[in-house]
Coordinates of C-alpha atoms in Angstrom, one line a residue:
Chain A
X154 CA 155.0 80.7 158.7
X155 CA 155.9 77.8 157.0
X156 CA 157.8 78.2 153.1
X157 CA 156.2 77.7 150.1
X158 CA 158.3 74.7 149.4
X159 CA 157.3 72.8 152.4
X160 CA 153.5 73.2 151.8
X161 CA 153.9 72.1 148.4
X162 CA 155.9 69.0 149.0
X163 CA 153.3 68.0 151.5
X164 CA 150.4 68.8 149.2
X165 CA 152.2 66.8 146.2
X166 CA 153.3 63.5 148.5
X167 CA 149.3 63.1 149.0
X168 CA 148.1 64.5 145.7
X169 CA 150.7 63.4 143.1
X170 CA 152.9 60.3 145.1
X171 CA 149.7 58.8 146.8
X172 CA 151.0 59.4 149.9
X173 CA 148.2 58.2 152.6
X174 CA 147.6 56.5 155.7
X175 CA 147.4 52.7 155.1
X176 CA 145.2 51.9 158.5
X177 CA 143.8 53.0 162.1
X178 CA 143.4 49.6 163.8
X179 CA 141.6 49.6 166.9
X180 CA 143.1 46.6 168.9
X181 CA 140.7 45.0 171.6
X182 CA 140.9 43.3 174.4
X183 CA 138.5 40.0 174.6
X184 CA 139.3 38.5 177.5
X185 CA 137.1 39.3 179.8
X186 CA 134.6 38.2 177.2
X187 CA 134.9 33.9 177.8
X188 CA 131.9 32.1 178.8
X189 CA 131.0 28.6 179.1
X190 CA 128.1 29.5 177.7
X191 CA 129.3 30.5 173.9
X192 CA 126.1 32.1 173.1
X193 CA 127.0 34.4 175.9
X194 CA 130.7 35.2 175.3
X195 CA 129.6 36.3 171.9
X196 CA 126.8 39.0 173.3
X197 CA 129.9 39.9 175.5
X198 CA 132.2 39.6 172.2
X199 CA 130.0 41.6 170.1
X200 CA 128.9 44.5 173.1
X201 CA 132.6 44.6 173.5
X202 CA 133.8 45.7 170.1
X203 CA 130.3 47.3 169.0
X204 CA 130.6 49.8 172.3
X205 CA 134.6 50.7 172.0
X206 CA 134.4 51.1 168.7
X207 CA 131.4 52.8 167.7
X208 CA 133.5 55.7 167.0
X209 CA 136.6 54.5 165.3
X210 CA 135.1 55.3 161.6
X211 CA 133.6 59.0 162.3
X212 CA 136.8 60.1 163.9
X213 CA 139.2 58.0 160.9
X214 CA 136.5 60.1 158.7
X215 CA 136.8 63.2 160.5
X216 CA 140.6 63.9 160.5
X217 CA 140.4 62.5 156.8
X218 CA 138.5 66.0 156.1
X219 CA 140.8 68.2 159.0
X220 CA 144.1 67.2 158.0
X221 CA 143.4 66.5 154.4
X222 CA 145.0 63.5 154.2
X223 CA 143.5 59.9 153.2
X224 CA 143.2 57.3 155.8
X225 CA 142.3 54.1 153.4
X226 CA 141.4 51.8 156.0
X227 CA 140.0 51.8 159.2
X228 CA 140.2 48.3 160.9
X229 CA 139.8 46.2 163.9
X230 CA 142.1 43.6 165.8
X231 CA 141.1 41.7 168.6
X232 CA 142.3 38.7 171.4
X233 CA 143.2 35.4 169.1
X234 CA 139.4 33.7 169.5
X235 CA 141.3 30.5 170.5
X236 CA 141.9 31.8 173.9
X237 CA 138.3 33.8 174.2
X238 CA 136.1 30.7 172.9
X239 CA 138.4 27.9 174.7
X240 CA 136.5 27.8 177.7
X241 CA 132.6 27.5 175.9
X242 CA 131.4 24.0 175.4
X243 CA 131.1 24.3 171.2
X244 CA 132.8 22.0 169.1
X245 CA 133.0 24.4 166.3
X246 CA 133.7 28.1 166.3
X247 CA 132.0 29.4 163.0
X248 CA 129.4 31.0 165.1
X249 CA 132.4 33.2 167.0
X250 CA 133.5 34.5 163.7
X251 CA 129.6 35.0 162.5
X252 CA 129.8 37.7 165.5
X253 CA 133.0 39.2 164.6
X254 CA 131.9 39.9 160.8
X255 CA 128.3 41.2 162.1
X256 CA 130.4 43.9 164.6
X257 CA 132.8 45.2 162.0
X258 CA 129.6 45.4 159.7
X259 CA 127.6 47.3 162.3
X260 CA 130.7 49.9 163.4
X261 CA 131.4 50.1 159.5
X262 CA 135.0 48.9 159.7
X263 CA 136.2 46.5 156.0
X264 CA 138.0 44.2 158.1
X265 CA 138.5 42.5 161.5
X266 CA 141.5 40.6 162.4
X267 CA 142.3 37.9 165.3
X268 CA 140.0 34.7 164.5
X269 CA 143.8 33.2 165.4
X270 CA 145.9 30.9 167.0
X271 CA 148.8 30.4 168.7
X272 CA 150.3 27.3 168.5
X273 CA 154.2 27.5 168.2
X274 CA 155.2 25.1 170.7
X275 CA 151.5 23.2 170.3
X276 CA 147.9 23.0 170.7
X277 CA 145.1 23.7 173.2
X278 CA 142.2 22.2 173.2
X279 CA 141.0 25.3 171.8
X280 CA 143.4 25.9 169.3
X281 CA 142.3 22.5 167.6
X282 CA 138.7 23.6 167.4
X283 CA 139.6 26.8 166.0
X284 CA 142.2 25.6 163.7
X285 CA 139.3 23.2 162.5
X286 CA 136.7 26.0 161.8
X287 CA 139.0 28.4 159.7
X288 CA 138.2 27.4 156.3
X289 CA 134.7 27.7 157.1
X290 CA 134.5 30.5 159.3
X291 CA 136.3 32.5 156.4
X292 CA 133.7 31.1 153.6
X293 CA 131.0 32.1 155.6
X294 CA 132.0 35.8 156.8
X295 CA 133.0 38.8 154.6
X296 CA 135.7 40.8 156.8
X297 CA 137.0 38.5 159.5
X298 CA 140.8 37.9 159.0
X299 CA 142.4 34.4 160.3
X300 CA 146.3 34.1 161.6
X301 CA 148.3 31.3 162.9
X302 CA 151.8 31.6 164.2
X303 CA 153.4 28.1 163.9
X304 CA 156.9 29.3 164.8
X305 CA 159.1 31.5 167.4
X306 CA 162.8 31.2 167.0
X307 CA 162.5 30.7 171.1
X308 CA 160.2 27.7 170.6
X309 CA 161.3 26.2 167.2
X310 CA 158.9 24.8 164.4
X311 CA 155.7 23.4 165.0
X312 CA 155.4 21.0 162.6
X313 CA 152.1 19.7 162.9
X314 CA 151.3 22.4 162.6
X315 CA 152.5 23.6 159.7
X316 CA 151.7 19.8 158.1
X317 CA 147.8 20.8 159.3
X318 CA 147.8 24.4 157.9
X319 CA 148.6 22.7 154.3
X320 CA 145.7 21.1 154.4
X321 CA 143.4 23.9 156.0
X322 CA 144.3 26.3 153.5
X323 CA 143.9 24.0 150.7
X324 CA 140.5 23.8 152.2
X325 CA 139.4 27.3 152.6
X326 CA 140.4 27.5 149.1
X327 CA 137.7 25.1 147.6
X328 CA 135.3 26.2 150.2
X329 CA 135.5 29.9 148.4
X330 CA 136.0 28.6 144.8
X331 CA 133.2 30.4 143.3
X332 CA 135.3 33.8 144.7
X333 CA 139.0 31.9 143.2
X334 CA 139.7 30.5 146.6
X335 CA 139.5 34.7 148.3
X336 CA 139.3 33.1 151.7
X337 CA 143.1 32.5 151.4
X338 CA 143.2 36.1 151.0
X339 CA 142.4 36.3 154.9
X340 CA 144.2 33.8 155.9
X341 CA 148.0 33.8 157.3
X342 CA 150.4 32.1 158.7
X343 CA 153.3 33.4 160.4
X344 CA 156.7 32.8 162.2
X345 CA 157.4 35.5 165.1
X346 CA 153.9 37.0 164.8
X347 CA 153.9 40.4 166.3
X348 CA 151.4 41.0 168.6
X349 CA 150.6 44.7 167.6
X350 CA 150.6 44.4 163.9
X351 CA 148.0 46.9 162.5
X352 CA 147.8 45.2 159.1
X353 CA 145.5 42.7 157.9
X354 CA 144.8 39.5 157.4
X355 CA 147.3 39.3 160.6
X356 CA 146.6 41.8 162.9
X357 CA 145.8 40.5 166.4
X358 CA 145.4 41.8 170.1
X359 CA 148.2 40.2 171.6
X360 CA 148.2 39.5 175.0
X361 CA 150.7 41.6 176.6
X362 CA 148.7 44.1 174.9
X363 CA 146.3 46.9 177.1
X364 CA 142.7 46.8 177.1
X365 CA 141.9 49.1 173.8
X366 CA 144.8 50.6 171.7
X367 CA 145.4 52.5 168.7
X368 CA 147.6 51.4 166.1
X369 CA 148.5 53.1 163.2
X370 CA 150.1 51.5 159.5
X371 CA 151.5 54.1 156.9
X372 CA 152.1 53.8 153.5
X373 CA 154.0 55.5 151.0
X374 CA 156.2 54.0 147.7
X375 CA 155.2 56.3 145.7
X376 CA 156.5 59.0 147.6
X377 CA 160.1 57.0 147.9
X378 CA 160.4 56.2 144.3
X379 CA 159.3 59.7 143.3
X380 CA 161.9 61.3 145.9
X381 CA 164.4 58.5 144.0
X382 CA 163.7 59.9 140.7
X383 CA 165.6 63.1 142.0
X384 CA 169.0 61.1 143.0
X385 CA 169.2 58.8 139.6
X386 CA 173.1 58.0 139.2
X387 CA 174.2 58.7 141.9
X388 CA 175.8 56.7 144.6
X389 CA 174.1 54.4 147.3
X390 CA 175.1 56.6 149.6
X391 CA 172.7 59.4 148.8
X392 CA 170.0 56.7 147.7
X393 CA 170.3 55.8 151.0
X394 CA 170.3 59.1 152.6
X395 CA 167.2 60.0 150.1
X396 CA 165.0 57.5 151.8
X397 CA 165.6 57.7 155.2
X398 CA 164.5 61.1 155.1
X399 CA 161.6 60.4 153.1
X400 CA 160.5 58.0 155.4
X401 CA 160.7 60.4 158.4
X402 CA 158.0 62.5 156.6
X403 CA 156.2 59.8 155.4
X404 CA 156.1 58.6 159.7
X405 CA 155.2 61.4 160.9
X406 CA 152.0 62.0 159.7
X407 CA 151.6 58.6 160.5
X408 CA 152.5 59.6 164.4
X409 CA 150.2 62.4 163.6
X410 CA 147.0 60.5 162.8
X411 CA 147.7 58.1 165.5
X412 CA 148.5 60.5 168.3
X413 CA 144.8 62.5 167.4
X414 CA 142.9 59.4 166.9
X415 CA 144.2 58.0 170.2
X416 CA 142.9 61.5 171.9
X417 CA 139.6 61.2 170.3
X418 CA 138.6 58.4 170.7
X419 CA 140.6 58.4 174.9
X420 CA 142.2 55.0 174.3
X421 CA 146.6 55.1 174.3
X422 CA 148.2 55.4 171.5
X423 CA 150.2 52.0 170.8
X424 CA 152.3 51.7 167.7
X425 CA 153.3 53.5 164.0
X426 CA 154.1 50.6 161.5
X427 CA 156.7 51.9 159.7
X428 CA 156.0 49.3 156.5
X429 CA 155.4 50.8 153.1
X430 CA 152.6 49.0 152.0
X431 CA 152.0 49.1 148.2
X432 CA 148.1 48.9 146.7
X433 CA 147.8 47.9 143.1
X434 CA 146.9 51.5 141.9
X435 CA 149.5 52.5 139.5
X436 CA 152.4 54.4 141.4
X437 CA 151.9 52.9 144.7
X438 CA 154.5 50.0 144.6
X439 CA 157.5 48.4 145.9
X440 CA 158.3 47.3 142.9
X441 CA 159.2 50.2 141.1
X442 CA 161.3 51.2 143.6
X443 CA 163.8 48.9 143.3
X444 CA 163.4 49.4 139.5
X445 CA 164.2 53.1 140.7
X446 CA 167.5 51.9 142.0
X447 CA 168.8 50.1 138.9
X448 CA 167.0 47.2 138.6
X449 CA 165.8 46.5 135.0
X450 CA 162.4 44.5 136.7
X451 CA 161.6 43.3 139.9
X452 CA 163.2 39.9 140.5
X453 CA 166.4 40.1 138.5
X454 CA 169.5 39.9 140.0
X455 CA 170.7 43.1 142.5
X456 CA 166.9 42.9 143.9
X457 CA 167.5 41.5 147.1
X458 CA 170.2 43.6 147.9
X459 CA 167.9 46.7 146.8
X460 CA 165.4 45.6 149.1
X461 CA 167.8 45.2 151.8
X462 CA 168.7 48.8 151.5
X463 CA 165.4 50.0 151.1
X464 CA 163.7 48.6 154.1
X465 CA 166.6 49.3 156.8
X466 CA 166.9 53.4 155.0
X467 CA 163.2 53.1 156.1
X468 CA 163.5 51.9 159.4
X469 CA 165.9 54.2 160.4
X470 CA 164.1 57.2 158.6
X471 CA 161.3 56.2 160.5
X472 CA 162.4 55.5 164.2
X473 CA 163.3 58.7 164.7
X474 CA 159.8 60.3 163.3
X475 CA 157.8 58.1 165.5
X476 CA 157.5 58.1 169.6
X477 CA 156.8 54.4 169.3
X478 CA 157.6 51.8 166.3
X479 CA 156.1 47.6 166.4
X480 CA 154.2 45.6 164.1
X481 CA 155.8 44.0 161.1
X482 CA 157.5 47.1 160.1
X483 CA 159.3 46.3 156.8
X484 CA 158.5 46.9 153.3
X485 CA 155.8 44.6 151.9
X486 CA 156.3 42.6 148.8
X487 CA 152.7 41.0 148.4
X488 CA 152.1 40.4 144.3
X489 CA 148.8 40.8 144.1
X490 CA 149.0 44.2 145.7
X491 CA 151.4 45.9 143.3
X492 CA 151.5 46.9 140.1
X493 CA 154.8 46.4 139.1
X494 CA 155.7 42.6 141.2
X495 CA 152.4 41.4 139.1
X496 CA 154.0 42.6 136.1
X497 CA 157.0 41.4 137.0
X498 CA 155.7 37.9 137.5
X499 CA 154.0 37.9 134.3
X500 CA 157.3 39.0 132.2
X501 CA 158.9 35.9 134.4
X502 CA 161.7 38.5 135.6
X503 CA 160.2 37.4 139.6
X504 CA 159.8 33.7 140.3
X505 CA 158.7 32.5 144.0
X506 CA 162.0 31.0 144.7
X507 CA 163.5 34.8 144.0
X508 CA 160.5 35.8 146.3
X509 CA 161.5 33.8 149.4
X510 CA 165.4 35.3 148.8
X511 CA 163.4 39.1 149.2
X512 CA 161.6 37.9 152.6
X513 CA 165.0 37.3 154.3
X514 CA 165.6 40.9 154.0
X515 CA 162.6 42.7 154.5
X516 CA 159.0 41.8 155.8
X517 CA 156.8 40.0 155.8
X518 CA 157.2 36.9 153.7
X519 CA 155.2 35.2 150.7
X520 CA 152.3 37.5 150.4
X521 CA 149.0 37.0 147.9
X522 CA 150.5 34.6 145.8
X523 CA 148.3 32.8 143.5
X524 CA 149.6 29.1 143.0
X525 CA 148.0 26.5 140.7
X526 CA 144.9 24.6 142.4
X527 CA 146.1 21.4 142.0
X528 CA 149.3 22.0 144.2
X529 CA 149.4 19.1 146.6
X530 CA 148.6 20.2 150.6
X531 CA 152.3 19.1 151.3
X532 CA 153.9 21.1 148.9
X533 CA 152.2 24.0 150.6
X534 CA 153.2 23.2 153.8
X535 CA 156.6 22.6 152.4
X536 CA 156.5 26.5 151.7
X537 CA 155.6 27.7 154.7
X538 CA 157.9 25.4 156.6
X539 CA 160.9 27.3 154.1
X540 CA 159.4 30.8 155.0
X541 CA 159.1 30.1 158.2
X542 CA 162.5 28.5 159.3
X543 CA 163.9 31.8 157.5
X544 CA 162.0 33.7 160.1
X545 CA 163.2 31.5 162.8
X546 CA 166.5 31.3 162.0
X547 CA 167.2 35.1 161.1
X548 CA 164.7 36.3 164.8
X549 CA 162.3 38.0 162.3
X550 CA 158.8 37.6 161.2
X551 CA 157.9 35.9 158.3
X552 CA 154.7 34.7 156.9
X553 CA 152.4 33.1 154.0
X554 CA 149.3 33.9 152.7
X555 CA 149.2 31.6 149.8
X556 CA 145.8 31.1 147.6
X557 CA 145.8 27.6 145.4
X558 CA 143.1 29.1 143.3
X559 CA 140.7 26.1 142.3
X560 CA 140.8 25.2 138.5
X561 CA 143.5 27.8 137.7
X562 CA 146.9 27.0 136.4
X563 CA 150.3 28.6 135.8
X564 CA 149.9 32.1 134.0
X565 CA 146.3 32.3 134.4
X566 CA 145.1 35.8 136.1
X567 CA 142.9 35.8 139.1
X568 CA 141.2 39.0 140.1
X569 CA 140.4 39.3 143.7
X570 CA 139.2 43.4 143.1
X571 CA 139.8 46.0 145.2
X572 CA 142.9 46.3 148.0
X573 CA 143.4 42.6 147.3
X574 CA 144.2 43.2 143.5
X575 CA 145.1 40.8 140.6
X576 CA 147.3 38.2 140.7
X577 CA 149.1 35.9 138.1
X578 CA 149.7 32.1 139.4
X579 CA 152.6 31.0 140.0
X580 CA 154.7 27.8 138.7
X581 CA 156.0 25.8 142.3
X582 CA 158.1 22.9 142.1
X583 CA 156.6 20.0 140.9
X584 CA 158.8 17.6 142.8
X585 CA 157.9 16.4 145.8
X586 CA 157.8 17.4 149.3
X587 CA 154.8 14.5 151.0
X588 CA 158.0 12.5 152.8
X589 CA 159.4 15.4 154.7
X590 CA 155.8 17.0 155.6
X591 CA 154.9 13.7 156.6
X592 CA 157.0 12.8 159.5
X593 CA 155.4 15.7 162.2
X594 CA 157.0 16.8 165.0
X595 CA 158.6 19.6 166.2
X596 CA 162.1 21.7 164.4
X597 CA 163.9 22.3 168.0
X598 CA 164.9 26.4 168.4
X599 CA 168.1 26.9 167.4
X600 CA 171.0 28.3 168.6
X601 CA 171.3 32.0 168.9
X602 CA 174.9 32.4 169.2
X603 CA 177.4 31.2 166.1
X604 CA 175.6 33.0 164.1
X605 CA 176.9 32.1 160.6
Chain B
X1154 CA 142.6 75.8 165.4
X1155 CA 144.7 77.2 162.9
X1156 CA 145.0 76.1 159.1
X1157 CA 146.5 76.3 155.9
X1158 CA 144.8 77.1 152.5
X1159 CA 146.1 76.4 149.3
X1160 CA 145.4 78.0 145.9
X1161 CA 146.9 76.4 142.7
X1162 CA 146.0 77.0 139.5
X1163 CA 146.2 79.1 136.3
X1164 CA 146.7 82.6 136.9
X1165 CA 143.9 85.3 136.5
X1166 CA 142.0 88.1 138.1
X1167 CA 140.3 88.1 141.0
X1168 CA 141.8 84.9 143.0
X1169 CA 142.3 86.3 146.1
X1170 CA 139.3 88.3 145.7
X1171 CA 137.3 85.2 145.7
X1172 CA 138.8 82.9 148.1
X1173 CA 138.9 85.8 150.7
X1174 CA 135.2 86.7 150.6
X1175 CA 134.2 83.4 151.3
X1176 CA 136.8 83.4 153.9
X1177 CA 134.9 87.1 155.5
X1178 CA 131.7 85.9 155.2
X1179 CA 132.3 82.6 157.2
X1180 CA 134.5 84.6 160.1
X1181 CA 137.5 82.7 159.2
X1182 CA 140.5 85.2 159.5
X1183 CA 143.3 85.1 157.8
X1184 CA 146.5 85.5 159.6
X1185 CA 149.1 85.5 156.8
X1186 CA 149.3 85.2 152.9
X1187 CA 151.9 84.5 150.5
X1188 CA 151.7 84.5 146.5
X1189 CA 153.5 83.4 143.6
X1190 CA 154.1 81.8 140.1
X1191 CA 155.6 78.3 140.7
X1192 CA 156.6 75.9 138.2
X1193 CA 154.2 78.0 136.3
X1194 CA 151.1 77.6 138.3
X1195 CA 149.6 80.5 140.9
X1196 CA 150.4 79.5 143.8
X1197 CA 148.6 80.9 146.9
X1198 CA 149.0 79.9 150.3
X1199 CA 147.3 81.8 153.6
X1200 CA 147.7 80.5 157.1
X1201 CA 144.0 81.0 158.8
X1202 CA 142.2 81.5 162.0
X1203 CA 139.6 79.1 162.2
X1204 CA 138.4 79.7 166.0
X1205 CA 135.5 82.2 165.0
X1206 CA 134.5 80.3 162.0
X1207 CA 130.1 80.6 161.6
X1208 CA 130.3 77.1 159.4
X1209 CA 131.7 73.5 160.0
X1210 CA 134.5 72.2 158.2
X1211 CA 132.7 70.1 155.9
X1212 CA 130.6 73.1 154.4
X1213 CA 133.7 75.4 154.4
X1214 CA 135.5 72.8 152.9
X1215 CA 132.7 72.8 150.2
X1216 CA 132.1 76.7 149.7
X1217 CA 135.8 76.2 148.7
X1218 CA 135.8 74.0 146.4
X1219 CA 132.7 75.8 144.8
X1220 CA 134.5 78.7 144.6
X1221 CA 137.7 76.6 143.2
X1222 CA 135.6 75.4 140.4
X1223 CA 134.0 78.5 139.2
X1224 CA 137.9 80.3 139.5
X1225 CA 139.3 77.4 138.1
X1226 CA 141.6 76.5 140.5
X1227 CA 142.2 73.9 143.4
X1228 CA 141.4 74.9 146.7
X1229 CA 142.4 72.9 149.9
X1230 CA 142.3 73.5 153.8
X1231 CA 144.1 71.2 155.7
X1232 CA 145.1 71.7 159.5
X1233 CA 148.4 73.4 159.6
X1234 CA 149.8 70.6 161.9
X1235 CA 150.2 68.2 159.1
X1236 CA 153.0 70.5 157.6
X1237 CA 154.7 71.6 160.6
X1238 CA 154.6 67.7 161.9
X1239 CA 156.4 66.6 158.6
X1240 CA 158.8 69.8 157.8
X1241 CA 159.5 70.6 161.8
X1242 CA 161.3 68.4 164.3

């Protein structure tokens, strides 16, 4: 039998250190969904996900109760709707994200990724139109999530792009500025997008992907800061050391939950994310991690390189737990999401400039940060093009999920409830960025030797 | 399929007692037990047979916690995989 030890630290990771899993994410095939006729590709879109998964809640539900261990979201990705809607006649693809939100209402799921677009190197026909109906699409539906990927380091900078998402999610912003701009909350935009990424607003069914797959995102910071509290003092080393094998536990329940949900529901198993992905419940952050480690609060100098350490410790904890490892796998930073990075913005210990440093080391980039309304569409863009030449340059994934929350200003709080969480806005730069953003384009890939 | 039950709590008569006839009258057979006083608290664990169990999960899982509550301790079930996955490689 197993010791008493064991069974206790198992029972106190989930009891006392919020140990859970973060997400089941059913990823689903669409293609075989397009029709010229769009009202047809969305019966086909909606008897699609509706029919493969029916399931996915009682079976998240049922090992929930079996295994005794929370599963906090269960969620759904699907084919980027550019590519499924391209071939209908519509202008407009508002309708084809109606019929995304009405099947993850009627299969119970909070969220349903992959009203996206892929336009690195540039844009489709189809591309345009959905680009175009993002900041309605997200005002008028409840759980569909929108990505863009405006960046590979094979294909360089889209710069259109990235001058066109400025203004979209300035946009969706005063479209949803009865709700503080929340439709930002959905929105992302990434560099590198991985095409298995269980975690929202970005998850989507890539296309190299199989027809139905089970992906699996686990969480965890409170059980690495509490396993921290143990080593204070001592050397990196055995901080190091300390993680790594906290992270194998922490993974393999996450290989657990996936490998039984695949069974149940007969689809393959597909990925763990091994990201440690704070909520804004107290003891569930990043944050206080690196706080753990020495750091009198988040931001001040030392943080990066405690991140660093952190999110490679769990990586390599984490590889060895799991039978198969994708997504964004990296430790999250998102400030509205954690406890102790909104506090840490609100003492003014963790600027966004000290933010953009932390994404060079770890996953996955500018994350729920609340900016003032008034920020020009060019300064926005100006951020994501930073963010994203870091993930270009360093062949990682970056993002930026940004809200300009209408009316607000510097130091205000905006309260976006639940998983989203609370968020203090942000100063940005005041000077400005409207030449550089202006000129369009393409950034060419760059070079992947001399690496310096 | 095979589980673990945990007992924690403050210490007093009839603990095992309890859990263990509501164990009997559901079938569920207990396979081994182990007892003790850590970091103060009684501390029971038993590794069970559910296979021949008359009632689901759910209802088990709540005949437990009634029983919890009127010992005054915390009672949980959870598949025995979730501890050998984490502590075995």
């Amino acid at each position: 039998m197993l010791n008493s030890y064991e069974i206790m630290e198992t029972i106190r990771m989930i009891e006392d250190e919020k140990l859970d899993i973060r997400t089941i994410t059913m990823g689903i095939s669409l293609r075989n969904c397009s029709h010229p006729d769009g009202k047809i590709a969305r019966k086909r879109i909606y008897d699609k996900i509706t029919g493969l998964a029916e399931n996915l809640v009682r079976v998240g539900e049922e090992i929930e109760l079996e295994y005794g261990i929370p599963i906090i979201n269960k969620r759904i990705a699907v084919t980027p709707i550019s590519l499924v809607a391209e071939s209908s006649d519509e202008e407009e693809y508002i309708e084809f994200a109606r019929t995304l939100d009405q099947a993850a209402k009627d299969v119970g799921v909070d969220f349903i990724g992959g009203f996206s677009a892929l336009v690195h190197k540039g844009y489709t026909e189809g591309d345009q139109r959905l680009i175009k109906s993002i900041p309605a699409a997200l005002a008028k539906t409840e759980r569909v999530c929108s990505s863009v990927n405006l960046a590979t380091t094979r294909a360089g900078i889209n710069m259109d792009a990235v001058q066109e998402m400025g203004r979209i999610i300035k946009e969706t912003a005063k479209l949803t500025a009865d709700r503080d701009g929340l439709g930002c909350a959905k929105l992302v935009v990434f560099a590198n997008v991985p095409e298995d990424n269980p975690f929202m607003a970005g998850a989507f069914h890539g296309i190299g992907e199989p027809e139905c797959v089970i992906n699996v995102g686990i969480s965890g910071p409170g059980t690495v800061k509490a396993a921290l509290e143990k080593v204070r003092g001592e050397r990196f080393d055995l901080v190091a050391e300390t993680i790594k094998k906290t992270a194998f536990k922490i993974t393999r329940m996450g290989q657990l939950v996936a490998g039984e949900t695949a069974k149940r529901l007969g689809v393959p198993f597909g990925i763990v994310d091994l990201s440690l992905a704070p909520t804004p419940t107290i003891g569930d952050s990043v944050a206080r991690i690196l706080e753990e480690m020495g750091i009198e609060s988040c931001g001040a100098p030392g943080t990066t390189a405690a991140l660093a350490l952190l999110n490679d410790a769990v990586k390599k904890g984490g590889a060895m737990a799991s039978s198969h490892v994708g997504g964004l796998s990296g430790a999250f930073i998102p400030v509205s999401e954690d406890a102790g990075m909104i506090e840490a913005v609100e003492k003014g210990s963790l600027s966004l400039e000290k933010l953009e440093a932390m994404t060079c080391v770890c996953s996955v980039g500018l994350d729920m940060i609340a900016i003032p309304g008034d920020t020009p569409a060019e300064t926005i863009s100006a951020i994501i093009a930073d963010e994203i030449a870091i993930g270009v340059i360093n062949n990682k994934t970056t993002a930026v999920r940004i809200i300009p929350v209408p009316g607000k200003s510097v130091g205000e709080i905006v309260e976006f409830g639940g998983l989203l969480g609370r968020a203090p806005v942000m100063a940005v730069s005041n000077y400005s960025s409207t030449k550089f953003i202006a000129r369009g384009g393409r950034i060419p890939a760059p070079i992947n030797s001399l690496r310096n | 399929m095979k589980a673990i039950i945990t007992v924690i709590g403050k210490d007093k008569i009839g603990i095992i007692a309890g859990v263990s006839q509501v164990l009997a009258e559901n079938k569920v057979n207990i396979l081994d037990i182990s007892q003790t006083i850590l970091q103060d608290y009684f501390t029971m664990m038993m590794l069970v047979d559910l296979s021949r169990a008359t009632l689901p999960l759910d209802e088990l899982k709540e005949n437990l916690d009634k029983t919890g509550e009127s010992l005054g301790v915390s009672i949980k079930l959870q598949r025995e995989d979730v501890f050998k996955s984490m502590h075995r490689i």
